């Protein structure tokens, strides 16, 4: 079944999230530190938050993500620091 | 002369004017209190500002509209209040250039009362900034704005518990329709005059070693700069190596 595949080590970078998927944030990667890390946390990218794509730009970079009720645009280089767990989508 | 300019219907309404409110527009001389308006981007700070001062500071439904601070004034019960509208910010810690305006004013401008405007629809996201502001100042009022929208979205907020947990007064408003503004003015005036004493929530679960370092630094800061009201917060920033705070201390901007 579809959800069985996604159960295996379900960890991705936010930059790999596609338009129709939803996910939960697992954390921010250790390679992102200091001010950049602080900034992402302040914008609401915290552990446990639900996230999905809100808007795409013509070149798919940056992308606007819907997080805690607000749309925040990130470059893919920033989004790649955010680790997510994709939600299962049941067929139907 | 300023009085003649006021032609808004609200000024003549008995409900709004009953307690001696006078919008003074840009006339900010000889004020008794300085009030700062802070909050996340796009929560309606400028709308609250206009409702209080009678000014027509440009408002718009997009974040990042206010990038410099705007000033106005109102008079309430024969006391003059200077109101400072700040750019929206998500945090006082990591700042972009316009957010720095907000942070510097809350830190160095020493407002008598800080009105923290939050979006009732996105309370969770807003509380981050609220707690950070409460670390710096204990004279604050939470303005729970966009209540009309929250009602439409079926969001119900337990204001009393929120006020108790945060330790500051909470006033629900819809600044766009002027609702809650009289209550907000009354609350701000009570806090400014010491009739309401705020006991803000302060984050307590700090590891022992950090706590000790902060206490040590904080006492030294108090010795060097006796006028700094928020030495604990400064100590935290110094430990983090916050450049702008270090520079501000060097240049003595806090006094």
Short mmCIF file of N, CA and C in Angstrom, two decimals, chain B residues 46-217:
data_model
loop_
_atom_site.label_atom_id
_atom_site.label_comp_id
_atom_site.label_asym_id
_atom_site.label_seq_id
_atom_site.Cartn_x
_atom_site.Cartn_y
_atom_site.Cartn_z
N UNK B 46 -0.92 49.81 12.81
CA UNK B 46 -1.18 51.14 12.27
C UNK B 46 -2.66 51.50 12.38
N UNK B 47 -3.52 50.51 12.29
CA UNK B 47 -4.95 50.77 12.44
C UNK B 47 -5.27 51.18 13.87
N UNK B 48 -4.64 50.52 14.83
CA UNK B 48 -4.81 50.90 16.23
C UNK B 48 -4.26 52.32 16.43
N UNK B 49 -3.12 52.58 15.84
CA UNK B 49 -2.48 53.89 15.93
C UNK B 49 -3.43 54.98 15.43
N UNK B 50 -4.03 54.75 14.27
CA UNK B 50 -4.95 55.73 13.71
C UNK B 50 -6.18 55.91 14.59
N UNK B 51 -6.67 54.80 15.13
CA UNK B 51 -7.86 54.87 15.97
C UNK B 51 -7.57 55.71 17.22
N UNK B 52 -6.35 55.66 17.71
CA UNK B 52 -6.02 56.39 18.94
C UNK B 52 -5.66 57.85 18.67
N UNK B 53 -5.00 58.12 17.55
CA UNK B 53 -4.50 59.48 17.34
C UNK B 53 -5.36 60.30 16.37
N UNK B 54 -6.24 59.63 15.64
CA UNK B 54 -7.03 60.35 14.65
C UNK B 54 -6.23 60.65 13.40
N UNK B 55 -5.01 60.14 13.33
CA UNK B 55 -4.18 60.37 12.15
C UNK B 55 -4.61 59.41 11.04
N UNK B 56 -4.04 59.65 9.87
CA UNK B 56 -4.34 58.75 8.77
C UNK B 56 -3.06 58.13 8.26
N UNK B 57 -2.33 57.56 9.18
CA UNK B 57 -1.13 56.82 8.79
C UNK B 57 -1.56 55.73 7.84
N UNK B 58 -0.84 55.60 6.76
CA UNK B 58 -1.20 54.65 5.71
C UNK B 58 -1.35 53.24 6.26
N UNK B 59 -2.48 52.63 6.02
CA UNK B 59 -2.66 51.25 6.46
C UNK B 59 -2.86 50.37 5.25
N UNK B 60 -2.52 49.13 5.40
CA UNK B 60 -2.71 48.21 4.28
C UNK B 60 -2.61 46.80 4.77
N UNK B 61 -3.26 45.91 4.04
CA UNK B 61 -3.29 44.52 4.47
C UNK B 61 -2.11 43.75 3.90
N UNK B 62 -0.93 44.25 4.13
CA UNK B 62 0.22 43.43 3.77
C UNK B 62 1.33 43.70 4.76
N UNK B 63 2.13 42.70 5.03
CA UNK B 63 3.19 42.88 6.01
C UNK B 63 4.32 43.72 5.44
N UNK B 64 5.02 44.41 6.33
CA UNK B 64 6.19 45.17 5.91
C UNK B 64 5.84 46.55 5.40
N UNK B 65 4.64 47.02 5.74
CA UNK B 65 4.20 48.30 5.24
C UNK B 65 4.85 49.46 5.99
N UNK B 66 4.93 49.31 7.31
CA UNK B 66 5.57 50.33 8.12
C UNK B 66 7.04 49.96 8.27
N UNK B 67 7.95 50.78 7.75
CA UNK B 67 9.36 50.44 7.92
C UNK B 67 10.10 51.45 8.79
N UNK B 68 9.49 52.60 9.01
CA UNK B 68 10.06 53.54 9.96
C UNK B 68 8.98 53.81 11.01
N UNK B 69 9.39 54.36 12.14
CA UNK B 69 8.37 54.57 13.16
C UNK B 69 7.60 55.86 12.89
N UNK B 70 6.31 55.82 13.22
CA UNK B 70 5.47 56.99 13.06
C UNK B 70 5.05 57.44 14.46
N UNK B 71 4.90 58.74 14.64
CA UNK B 71 4.54 59.23 15.96
C UNK B 71 3.26 60.05 15.91
N UNK B 72 2.48 59.93 16.97
CA UNK B 72 1.26 60.70 17.08
C UNK B 72 0.93 60.87 18.55
N UNK B 73 -0.18 61.53 18.85
CA UNK B 73 -0.48 61.74 20.25
C UNK B 73 -1.98 61.77 20.50
N UNK B 74 -2.34 61.49 21.74
CA UNK B 74 -3.73 61.72 22.16
C UNK B 74 -3.71 62.16 23.62
N UNK B 75 -4.82 62.76 24.01
CA UNK B 75 -4.92 63.22 25.39
C UNK B 75 -6.07 62.48 26.03
N UNK B 76 -5.83 62.00 27.23
CA UNK B 76 -6.88 61.25 27.91
C UNK B 76 -6.87 61.68 29.37
N UNK B 77 -8.01 62.16 29.85
CA UNK B 77 -8.11 62.65 31.22
C UNK B 77 -6.98 63.62 31.57
N UNK B 78 -6.76 64.58 30.70
CA UNK B 78 -5.77 65.64 30.90
C UNK B 78 -4.33 65.16 30.95
N UNK B 79 -4.08 63.96 30.51
CA UNK B 79 -2.69 63.52 30.38
C UNK B 79 -2.39 63.30 28.91
N UNK B 80 -1.21 63.72 28.52
CA UNK B 80 -0.86 63.58 27.11
C UNK B 80 -0.03 62.33 26.86
N UNK B 81 -0.41 61.58 25.86
CA UNK B 81 0.29 60.36 25.52
C UNK B 81 0.89 60.50 24.13
N UNK B 82 2.17 60.20 24.05
CA UNK B 82 2.79 60.16 22.73
C UNK B 82 2.84 58.70 22.29
N UNK B 83 2.32 58.46 21.12
CA UNK B 83 2.19 57.09 20.64
C UNK B 83 3.19 56.86 19.50
N UNK B 84 3.93 55.77 19.58
CA UNK B 84 4.91 55.47 18.55
C UNK B 84 4.56 54.15 17.86
N UNK B 85 4.27 54.25 16.58
CA UNK B 85 3.90 53.08 15.78
C UNK B 85 5.18 52.46 15.21
N UNK B 86 5.44 51.21 15.53
CA UNK B 86 6.69 50.58 15.12
C UNK B 86 6.46 49.58 13.99
N UNK B 87 7.51 49.30 13.21
CA UNK B 87 7.36 48.28 12.18
C UNK B 87 7.12 46.91 12.83
N UNK B 88 6.42 46.07 12.13
CA UNK B 88 6.15 44.74 12.67
C UNK B 88 7.40 43.90 12.73
N UNK B 89 7.48 43.05 13.73
CA UNK B 89 8.65 42.18 13.85
C UNK B 89 8.23 40.83 14.43
N UNK B 90 8.91 39.79 13.99
CA UNK B 90 8.60 38.46 14.52
C UNK B 90 9.38 38.18 15.79
N UNK B 91 10.43 38.96 16.00
CA UNK B 91 11.33 38.62 17.09
C UNK B 91 12.18 39.83 17.44
N UNK B 92 12.69 39.86 18.66
CA UNK B 92 13.61 40.92 19.03
C UNK B 92 15.05 40.42 18.96
N UNK B 93 15.22 39.17 18.57
CA UNK B 93 16.55 38.57 18.63
C UNK B 93 17.26 38.59 17.27
N UNK B 94 16.58 38.08 16.26
CA UNK B 94 17.20 38.10 14.95
C UNK B 94 16.50 39.17 14.15
N UNK B 95 17.26 40.16 13.72
CA UNK B 95 16.54 41.29 13.15
C UNK B 95 17.02 41.65 11.75
N UNK B 96 16.06 41.92 10.91
CA UNK B 96 16.37 42.56 9.64
C UNK B 96 16.39 44.06 9.94
N UNK B 97 16.74 44.87 8.95
CA UNK B 97 16.97 46.28 9.24
C UNK B 97 15.72 47.00 9.77
N UNK B 98 14.58 46.73 9.15
CA UNK B 98 13.39 47.44 9.63
C UNK B 98 12.95 46.93 11.00
N UNK B 99 13.23 45.64 11.24
CA UNK B 99 12.86 45.11 12.55
C UNK B 99 13.72 45.70 13.65
N UNK B 100 14.90 46.14 13.27
CA UNK B 100 15.80 46.72 14.26
C UNK B 100 15.22 48.02 14.82
N UNK B 101 14.49 48.76 13.98
CA UNK B 101 13.84 49.99 14.44
C UNK B 101 12.94 49.69 15.62
N UNK B 102 12.17 48.62 15.48
CA UNK B 102 11.24 48.23 16.53
C UNK B 102 11.99 47.84 17.79
N UNK B 103 12.98 47.00 17.61
CA UNK B 103 13.72 46.51 18.76
C UNK B 103 14.42 47.65 19.50
N UNK B 104 15.09 48.52 18.75
CA UNK B 104 15.83 49.60 19.39
C UNK B 104 14.91 50.50 20.19
N UNK B 105 13.71 50.72 19.66
CA UNK B 105 12.82 51.62 20.40
C UNK B 105 12.34 50.98 21.70
N UNK B 106 11.97 49.71 21.63
CA UNK B 106 11.49 49.05 22.85
C UNK B 106 12.61 48.99 23.89
N UNK B 107 13.83 48.79 23.39
CA UNK B 107 14.97 48.67 24.30
C UNK B 107 15.46 50.01 24.82
N UNK B 108 15.71 50.94 23.89
CA UNK B 108 16.38 52.19 24.27
C UNK B 108 15.42 53.36 24.42
N UNK B 109 14.25 53.26 23.81
CA UNK B 109 13.31 54.38 23.85
C UNK B 109 12.59 54.49 25.18
N UNK B 110 12.70 53.44 25.99
CA UNK B 110 12.05 53.38 27.30
C UNK B 110 10.61 53.87 27.29
N UNK B 111 9.74 53.21 26.54
CA UNK B 111 8.33 53.61 26.56
C UNK B 111 7.72 53.33 27.94
N UNK B 112 6.79 54.18 28.35
CA UNK B 112 6.13 53.95 29.64
C UNK B 112 5.24 52.72 29.60
N UNK B 113 4.57 52.56 28.47
CA UNK B 113 3.75 51.36 28.29
C UNK B 113 3.98 50.86 26.87
N UNK B 114 4.06 49.55 26.71
CA UNK B 114 4.14 48.97 25.37
C UNK B 114 2.83 48.25 25.09
N UNK B 115 2.18 48.67 24.01
CA UNK B 115 0.98 47.94 23.59
C UNK B 115 1.44 46.88 22.61
N UNK B 116 1.20 45.61 22.94
CA UNK B 116 1.59 44.54 22.03
C UNK B 116 0.35 44.14 21.25
N UNK B 117 0.36 44.43 19.97
CA UNK B 117 -0.80 44.12 19.14
C UNK B 117 -0.60 42.72 18.56
N UNK B 118 -1.56 41.83 18.82
CA UNK B 118 -1.44 40.48 18.26
C UNK B 118 -2.69 40.15 17.43
N UNK B 119 -2.50 39.24 16.51
CA UNK B 119 -3.57 38.77 15.65
C UNK B 119 -4.27 37.62 16.37
N UNK B 120 -5.55 37.84 16.72
CA UNK B 120 -6.29 36.83 17.48
C UNK B 120 -6.41 35.52 16.69
N UNK B 121 -6.27 35.59 15.38
CA UNK B 121 -6.39 34.39 14.55
C UNK B 121 -5.11 33.55 14.57
N UNK B 122 -4.01 34.19 14.89
CA UNK B 122 -2.72 33.49 14.82
C UNK B 122 -1.97 33.70 16.12
N UNK B 123 -2.67 33.42 17.19
CA UNK B 123 -2.15 33.74 18.52
C UNK B 123 -0.83 33.02 18.80
N UNK B 124 -0.77 31.75 18.43
CA UNK B 124 0.41 30.95 18.76
C UNK B 124 1.67 31.57 18.19
N UNK B 125 1.60 31.94 16.92
CA UNK B 125 2.75 32.55 16.25
C UNK B 125 3.13 33.87 16.91
N UNK B 126 2.13 34.59 17.41
CA UNK B 126 2.37 35.91 17.99
C UNK B 126 2.97 35.86 19.39
N UNK B 127 2.73 34.77 20.09
CA UNK B 127 3.15 34.73 21.50
C UNK B 127 4.67 34.74 21.67
N UNK B 128 5.38 34.29 20.65
CA UNK B 128 6.84 34.33 20.69
C UNK B 128 7.33 35.75 20.99
N UNK B 129 6.83 36.69 20.22
CA UNK B 129 7.24 38.08 20.40
C UNK B 129 6.75 38.63 21.75
N UNK B 130 5.53 38.25 22.11
CA UNK B 130 4.96 38.73 23.38
C UNK B 130 5.90 38.38 24.53
N UNK B 131 6.32 37.12 24.58
CA UNK B 131 7.20 36.69 25.67
C UNK B 131 8.54 37.42 25.63
N UNK B 132 9.04 37.67 24.42
CA UNK B 132 10.31 38.39 24.31
C UNK B 132 10.19 39.82 24.81
N UNK B 133 9.07 40.45 24.50
CA UNK B 133 8.87 41.83 24.96
C UNK B 133 8.72 41.86 26.48
N UNK B 134 8.03 40.85 27.01
CA UNK B 134 7.84 40.80 28.46
C UNK B 134 9.14 40.54 29.21
N UNK B 135 10.15 40.03 28.51
CA UNK B 135 11.47 39.87 29.13
C UNK B 135 12.10 41.24 29.35
N UNK B 136 11.76 42.18 28.48
CA UNK B 136 12.40 43.49 28.52
C UNK B 136 11.64 44.47 29.40
N UNK B 137 10.33 44.47 29.26
CA UNK B 137 9.55 45.47 29.99
C UNK B 137 8.44 44.79 30.78
N UNK B 138 8.06 45.39 31.91
CA UNK B 138 6.94 44.79 32.62
C UNK B 138 5.69 45.66 32.52
N UNK B 139 5.81 46.77 31.78
CA UNK B 139 4.60 47.58 31.60
C UNK B 139 4.09 47.37 30.18
N UNK B 140 3.20 46.42 30.04
CA UNK B 140 2.70 46.10 28.71
C UNK B 140 1.22 45.76 28.76
N UNK B 141 0.56 46.01 27.64
CA UNK B 141 -0.85 45.65 27.49
C UNK B 141 -0.97 44.84 26.21
N UNK B 142 -1.67 43.72 26.30
CA UNK B 142 -1.86 42.92 25.10
C UNK B 142 -3.15 43.35 24.42
N UNK B 143 -3.02 43.76 23.17
CA UNK B 143 -4.18 44.17 22.39
C UNK B 143 -4.50 43.04 21.43
N UNK B 144 -5.57 42.35 21.73
CA UNK B 144 -5.98 41.19 20.94
C UNK B 144 -6.79 41.69 19.76
N UNK B 145 -6.08 41.99 18.68
CA UNK B 145 -6.74 42.66 17.56
C UNK B 145 -7.34 41.67 16.56
N UNK B 146 -8.06 42.20 15.61
CA UNK B 146 -8.73 41.41 14.56
C UNK B 146 -9.73 40.41 15.16
N UNK B 147 -10.40 40.85 16.23
CA UNK B 147 -11.38 39.99 16.87
C UNK B 147 -12.56 39.70 15.96
N UNK B 148 -12.89 40.66 15.09
CA UNK B 148 -14.01 40.44 14.17
C UNK B 148 -13.71 39.26 13.24
N UNK B 149 -12.46 39.23 12.78
CA UNK B 149 -12.06 38.15 11.90
C UNK B 149 -12.04 36.82 12.65
N UNK B 150 -11.57 36.88 13.89
CA UNK B 150 -11.52 35.66 14.71
C UNK B 150 -12.92 35.10 14.92
N UNK B 151 -13.85 36.02 15.13
CA UNK B 151 -15.24 35.58 15.34
C UNK B 151 -15.73 34.88 14.08
N UNK B 152 -15.39 35.47 12.94
CA UNK B 152 -15.80 34.87 11.68
C UNK B 152 -15.18 33.48 11.49
N UNK B 153 -13.97 33.34 11.98
CA UNK B 153 -13.29 32.05 11.86
C UNK B 153 -13.62 31.11 13.02
N UNK B 154 -14.62 31.48 13.81
CA UNK B 154 -15.07 30.69 14.95
C UNK B 154 -13.95 30.43 15.96
N UNK B 155 -13.11 31.41 16.14
CA UNK B 155 -12.04 31.25 17.13
C UNK B 155 -12.48 31.94 18.41
N UNK B 156 -12.44 31.17 19.48
CA UNK B 156 -12.87 31.68 20.77
C UNK B 156 -11.64 31.78 21.66
N UNK B 157 -11.41 32.94 22.25
CA UNK B 157 -10.21 33.09 23.07
C UNK B 157 -10.58 33.38 24.51
N UNK B 158 -9.99 32.61 25.39
CA UNK B 158 -10.22 32.79 26.82
C UNK B 158 -9.30 33.90 27.31
N UNK B 159 -9.81 35.14 27.23
CA UNK B 159 -8.96 36.30 27.51
C UNK B 159 -8.48 36.34 28.96
N UNK B 160 -9.35 35.90 29.86
CA UNK B 160 -8.99 36.00 31.28
C UNK B 160 -7.83 35.08 31.62
N UNK B 161 -7.90 33.86 31.11
CA UNK B 161 -6.80 32.92 31.37
C UNK B 161 -5.52 33.41 30.71
N UNK B 162 -5.68 33.95 29.50
CA UNK B 162 -4.52 34.48 28.79
C UNK B 162 -3.87 35.60 29.60
N UNK B 163 -4.69 36.50 30.12
CA UNK B 163 -4.17 37.61 30.92
C UNK B 163 -3.49 37.10 32.18
N UNK B 164 -4.08 36.09 32.78
CA UNK B 164 -3.49 35.55 34.01
C UNK B 164 -2.16 34.88 33.72
N UNK B 165 -2.12 34.08 32.64
CA UNK B 165 -0.89 33.36 32.33
C UNK B 165 0.24 34.29 31.89
N UNK B 166 -0.12 35.34 31.16
CA UNK B 166 0.92 36.27 30.71
C UNK B 166 1.27 37.29 31.79
N UNK B 167 0.32 37.53 32.69
CA UNK B 167 0.56 38.50 33.75
C UNK B 167 0.39 39.94 33.33
N UNK B 168 -0.24 40.17 32.20
CA UNK B 168 -0.52 41.54 31.75
C UNK B 168 -1.98 41.62 31.31
N UNK B 169 -2.56 42.84 31.32
CA UNK B 169 -3.95 42.96 30.89
C UNK B 169 -4.13 42.64 29.41
N UNK B 170 -5.26 42.02 29.09
CA UNK B 170 -5.56 41.67 27.71
C UNK B 170 -6.84 42.40 27.29
N UNK B 171 -6.79 43.11 26.19
CA UNK B 171 -7.96 43.83 25.70
C UNK B 171 -8.30 43.39 24.29
N UNK B 172 -9.47 42.76 24.09
CA UNK B 172 -9.87 42.40 22.73
C UNK B 172 -10.35 43.62 21.95
N UNK B 173 -9.91 43.77 20.71
CA UNK B 173 -10.31 44.91 19.90
C UNK B 173 -10.55 44.51 18.44
N UNK B 174 -11.31 45.31 17.74
CA UNK B 174 -11.29 45.30 16.27
C UNK B 174 -11.06 46.75 15.88
N UNK B 175 -9.81 47.10 15.76
CA UNK B 175 -9.45 48.51 15.58
C UNK B 175 -10.11 49.11 14.35
N UNK B 176 -10.36 48.29 13.36
CA UNK B 176 -10.96 48.78 12.12
C UNK B 176 -12.35 49.33 12.37
N UNK B 177 -13.05 48.76 13.35
CA UNK B 177 -14.40 49.22 13.65
C UNK B 177 -14.44 49.98 14.97
N UNK B 178 -13.26 50.34 15.47
CA UNK B 178 -13.16 51.09 16.71
C UNK B 178 -13.66 50.35 17.93
N UNK B 179 -13.95 49.07 17.81
CA UNK B 179 -14.49 48.38 18.97
C UNK B 179 -13.34 47.94 19.88
N UNK B 180 -13.54 48.16 21.16
CA UNK B 180 -12.51 47.83 22.14
C UNK B 180 -11.48 48.93 22.36
N UNK B 181 -11.51 49.97 21.51
CA UNK B 181 -10.51 51.03 21.64
C UNK B 181 -10.67 51.84 22.94
N UNK B 182 -11.91 52.20 23.33
CA UNK B 182 -12.06 52.90 24.62
C UNK B 182 -11.50 52.09 25.78
N UNK B 183 -11.75 50.78 25.77
CA UNK B 183 -11.23 49.92 26.82
C UNK B 183 -9.71 49.88 26.79
N UNK B 184 -9.17 49.87 25.58
CA UNK B 184 -7.71 49.83 25.43
C UNK B 184 -7.09 51.10 26.03
N UNK B 185 -7.70 52.25 25.72
CA UNK B 185 -7.17 53.51 26.24
C UNK B 185 -7.21 53.53 27.76
N UNK B 186 -8.35 53.07 28.30
CA UNK B 186 -8.49 53.04 29.76
C UNK B 186 -7.42 52.15 30.38
N UNK B 187 -7.20 50.98 29.79
CA UNK B 187 -6.22 50.04 30.33
C UNK B 187 -4.81 50.61 30.25
N UNK B 188 -4.49 51.23 29.11
CA UNK B 188 -3.17 51.82 28.95
C UNK B 188 -2.95 52.91 29.99
N UNK B 189 -3.98 53.72 30.20
CA UNK B 189 -3.88 54.79 31.18
C UNK B 189 -3.71 54.21 32.59
N UNK B 190 -4.40 53.13 32.89
CA UNK B 190 -4.27 52.51 34.21
C UNK B 190 -2.87 51.96 34.44
N UNK B 191 -2.30 51.37 33.38
CA UNK B 191 -0.94 50.82 33.52
C UNK B 191 0.07 51.97 33.65
N UNK B 192 -0.12 53.02 32.83
CA UNK B 192 0.81 54.15 32.85
C UNK B 192 0.80 54.83 34.22
N UNK B 193 -0.38 54.91 34.84
CA UNK B 193 -0.50 55.58 36.12
C UNK B 193 -0.30 54.65 37.32
N UNK B 194 0.07 53.43 37.02
CA UNK B 194 0.36 52.49 38.10
C UNK B 194 -0.87 51.92 38.80
N UNK B 195 -2.04 52.09 38.19
CA UNK B 195 -3.25 51.53 38.81
C UNK B 195 -3.32 50.03 38.55
N UNK B 196 -2.76 49.61 37.44
CA UNK B 196 -2.64 48.19 37.18
C UNK B 196 -1.16 47.85 37.24
N UNK B 197 -0.80 46.89 38.07
CA UNK B 197 0.60 46.47 38.14
C UNK B 197 0.73 45.14 37.39
N UNK B 198 1.62 45.13 36.40
CA UNK B 198 1.80 43.91 35.61
C UNK B 198 2.85 43.02 36.26
N UNK B 199 2.57 41.74 36.26
CA UNK B 199 3.56 40.77 36.73
C UNK B 199 3.80 39.77 35.62
N UNK B 200 4.58 40.17 34.63
CA UNK B 200 4.67 39.33 33.44
C UNK B 200 5.33 37.98 33.67
N UNK B 201 4.87 37.04 32.89
CA UNK B 201 5.42 35.69 32.90
C UNK B 201 6.86 35.74 32.40
N UNK B 202 7.75 35.12 33.14
CA UNK B 202 9.14 35.07 32.69
C UNK B 202 9.57 33.62 32.60
N UNK B 203 10.24 33.30 31.50
CA UNK B 203 10.66 31.93 31.30
C UNK B 203 11.62 31.50 32.41
N UNK B 204 11.29 30.37 33.06
CA UNK B 204 12.06 30.01 34.25
C UNK B 204 12.92 28.77 34.10
N UNK B 205 12.56 27.90 33.20
CA UNK B 205 13.31 26.63 33.12
C UNK B 205 14.64 26.81 32.37
N UNK B 206 15.56 27.43 33.04
CA UNK B 206 16.87 27.70 32.44
C UNK B 206 17.90 26.80 33.13
N UNK B 207 18.79 26.19 32.35
CA UNK B 207 19.81 25.33 32.96
C UNK B 207 20.64 26.09 34.00
N UNK B 208 21.06 25.38 35.04
CA UNK B 208 21.75 26.00 36.17
C UNK B 208 22.99 26.81 35.79
N UNK B 209 23.82 26.22 34.90
CA UNK B 209 25.07 26.91 34.57
C UNK B 209 24.81 28.24 33.87
N UNK B 210 23.78 28.25 33.01
CA UNK B 210 23.44 29.50 32.32
C UNK B 210 22.87 30.50 33.30
N UNK B 211 22.03 29.98 34.19
CA UNK B 211 21.40 30.86 35.17
C UNK B 211 22.46 31.58 35.99
N UNK B 212 23.48 30.81 36.42
CA UNK B 212 24.55 31.41 37.23
C UNK B 212 25.29 32.48 36.45
N UNK B 213 25.62 32.14 35.20
CA UNK B 213 26.35 33.10 34.37
C UNK B 213 25.54 34.38 34.18
N UNK B 214 24.25 34.21 33.95
CA UNK B 214 23.38 35.36 33.74
C UNK B 214 23.32 36.22 35.00
N UNK B 215 23.19 35.56 36.14
CA UNK B 215 23.11 36.32 37.39
C UNK B 215 24.39 37.13 37.64
N UNK B 216 25.51 36.48 37.37
CA UNK B 216 26.79 37.14 37.60
C UNK B 216 26.93 38.37 36.68
N UNK B 217 26.66 38.13 35.40
CA UNK B 217 26.75 39.22 34.43
C UNK B 217 25.77 40.34 34.76
#
